[in-house]
Amino acid sequence: MFDPVFGRGHEVSSFVARRLGFARGFDDCAAIGFGDPIVAGVVYHNWNPEAGTIELSAASSRRDWLNKRNLGVIFEYPFRQLGCQMCVARIAEGNSVARRIWRALGADEFVIPRLRGRGEGEAIYTLTQEAWDERKPNG
């Protein structure tokens, strides 16, 4: 089991940035890691408190870290602690696993060709607090 890890935001955001190939990293952000050593992380960035939105970026080195309990931890922060009304995720068009997860959570999907460059589209997901409350896994 990979327990949530708090208080190591820089380490987690660096882990996620490396795994996603974001050389510039994340500026103003918060992060939750999973496991010790870190095997997965979620970075919360581009928070817009006036609109009640925040973007999530996540990466992992293993597939078995994500479970119902960890999903609850991930979305507790933006929806309950920050009071966000919507979470946003940007996912490579070819990342079928992450795209399937966001659709299963009830997020709306918008695929935009070439948003990641020539020949590479990006799927943008919007998950409202109401959709999360309706579909959130118990456990």
PDB file of N, CA, C and O in Angstrom, residues 13 17-18 20-28 45-46 55 90 122:
ATOM      1  N   SER A  13       6.871  17.542  -6.518  1.00  0.00           N
ATOM      2  CA  SER A  13       6.691  18.290  -7.767  1.00  0.00           C
ATOM      3  C   SER A  13       7.859  18.054  -8.721  1.00  0.00           C
ATOM      4  O   SER A  13       7.668  17.977  -9.938  1.00  0.00           O
ATOM      5  N   ALA A  17       7.407  16.473 -12.409  1.00  0.00           N
ATOM      6  CA  ALA A  17       7.948  17.211 -13.556  1.00  0.00           C
ATOM      7  C   ALA A  17       8.908  16.354 -14.365  1.00  0.00           C
ATOM      8  O   ALA A  17       8.844  16.344 -15.604  1.00  0.00           O
ATOM      9  N   ARG A  18       9.795  15.627 -13.685  1.00  0.00           N
ATOM     10  CA  ARG A  18      10.738  14.743 -14.403  1.00  0.00           C
ATOM     11  C   ARG A  18       9.988  13.672 -15.184  1.00  0.00           C
ATOM     12  O   ARG A  18      10.295  13.405 -16.342  1.00  0.00           O
ATOM     13  N   LEU A  20       6.992  13.670 -16.320  1.00  0.00           N
ATOM     14  CA  LEU A  20       6.202  14.229 -17.422  1.00  0.00           C
ATOM     15  C   LEU A  20       7.062  14.932 -18.467  1.00  0.00           C
ATOM     16  O   LEU A  20       6.553  15.357 -19.500  1.00  0.00           O
ATOM     17  N   GLY A  21       8.345  15.092 -18.187  1.00  0.00           N
ATOM     18  CA  GLY A  21       9.232  15.762 -19.127  1.00  0.00           C
ATOM     19  C   GLY A  21       9.068  17.266 -19.136  1.00  0.00           C
ATOM     20  O   GLY A  21       9.305  17.914 -20.149  1.00  0.00           O
ATOM     21  N   PHE A  22       8.655  17.840 -17.995  1.00  0.00           N
ATOM     22  CA  PHE A  22       8.493  19.288 -17.879  1.00  0.00           C
ATOM     23  C   PHE A  22       9.798  19.884 -17.369  1.00  0.00           C
ATOM     24  O   PHE A  22      10.013  19.992 -16.168  1.00  0.00           O
ATOM     25  N   ALA A  23      10.673  20.278 -18.268  1.00  0.00           N
ATOM     26  CA  ALA A  23      11.980  20.806 -17.882  1.00  0.00           C
ATOM     27  C   ALA A  23      11.849  22.053 -17.017  1.00  0.00           C
ATOM     28  O   ALA A  23      12.671  22.284 -16.134  1.00  0.00           O
ATOM     29  N   ARG A  24      10.818  22.837 -17.248  1.00  0.00           N
ATOM     30  CA  ARG A  24      10.664  24.077 -16.485  1.00  0.00           C
ATOM     31  C   ARG A  24      10.053  23.843 -15.110  1.00  0.00           C
ATOM     32  O   ARG A  24      10.024  24.734 -14.276  1.00  0.00           O
ATOM     33  N   GLY A  25       9.535  22.646 -14.847  1.00  0.00           N
ATOM     34  CA  GLY A  25       8.967  22.322 -13.548  1.00  0.00           C
ATOM     35  C   GLY A  25       7.671  23.057 -13.278  1.00  0.00           C
ATOM     36  O   GLY A  25       7.003  23.537 -14.190  1.00  0.00           O
ATOM     37  N   PHE A  26       7.334  23.152 -12.012  1.00  0.00           N
ATOM     38  CA  PHE A  26       6.114  23.828 -11.576  1.00  0.00           C
ATOM     39  C   PHE A  26       6.511  25.001 -10.695  1.00  0.00           C
ATOM     40  O   PHE A  26       7.384  24.874  -9.843  1.00  0.00           O
ATOM     41  N   ASP A  27       5.862  26.129 -10.898  1.00  0.00           N
ATOM     42  CA  ASP A  27       6.158  27.299 -10.075  1.00  0.00           C
ATOM     43  C   ASP A  27       5.389  27.197  -8.759  1.00  0.00           C
ATOM     44  O   ASP A  27       5.677  26.368  -7.933  1.00  0.00           O
ATOM     45  N   ASP A  28       4.408  28.023  -8.587  1.00  0.00           N
ATOM     46  CA  ASP A  28       3.612  28.074  -7.363  1.00  0.00           C
ATOM     47  C   ASP A  28       2.678  26.864  -7.339  1.00  0.00           C
ATOM     48  O   ASP A  28       1.746  26.787  -8.144  1.00  0.00           O
ATOM     49  N   HIS A  45      -1.649  23.050  -9.344  1.00  0.00           N
ATOM     50  CA  HIS A  45      -1.069  24.299  -9.840  1.00  0.00           C
ATOM     51  C   HIS A  45      -2.108  25.069 -10.629  1.00  0.00           C
ATOM     52  O   HIS A  45      -3.213  24.589 -10.863  1.00  0.00           O
ATOM     53  N   ASN A  46      -1.739  26.268 -11.026  1.00  0.00           N
ATOM     54  CA  ASN A  46      -2.650  27.162 -11.761  1.00  0.00           C
ATOM     55  C   ASN A  46      -3.965  27.368 -11.014  1.00  0.00           C
ATOM     56  O   ASN A  46      -5.040  27.404 -11.616  1.00  0.00           O
ATOM     57  N   GLU A  55      -5.593  23.192 -11.477  1.00  0.00           N
ATOM     58  CA  GLU A  55      -5.124  22.156 -12.398  1.00  0.00           C
ATOM     59  C   GLU A  55      -4.349  21.097 -11.627  1.00  0.00           C
ATOM     60  O   GLU A  55      -3.608  21.422 -10.695  1.00  0.00           O
ATOM     61  N   ARG A  90      -4.716  18.214 -17.946  1.00  0.00           N
ATOM     62  CA  ARG A  90      -4.290  18.196 -19.345  1.00  0.00           C
ATOM     63  C   ARG A  90      -3.460  16.941 -19.537  1.00  0.00           C
ATOM     64  O   ARG A  90      -2.441  16.765 -18.880  1.00  0.00           O
ATOM     65  N   GLU A 122      -3.864  17.033 -27.243  1.00  0.00           N
ATOM     66  CA  GLU A 122      -3.988  16.978 -25.786  1.00  0.00           C
ATOM     67  C   GLU A 122      -5.461  16.896 -25.428  1.00  0.00           C
ATOM     68  O   GLU A 122      -6.297  17.546 -26.047  1.00  0.00           O
TER      69      GLU A 122
END
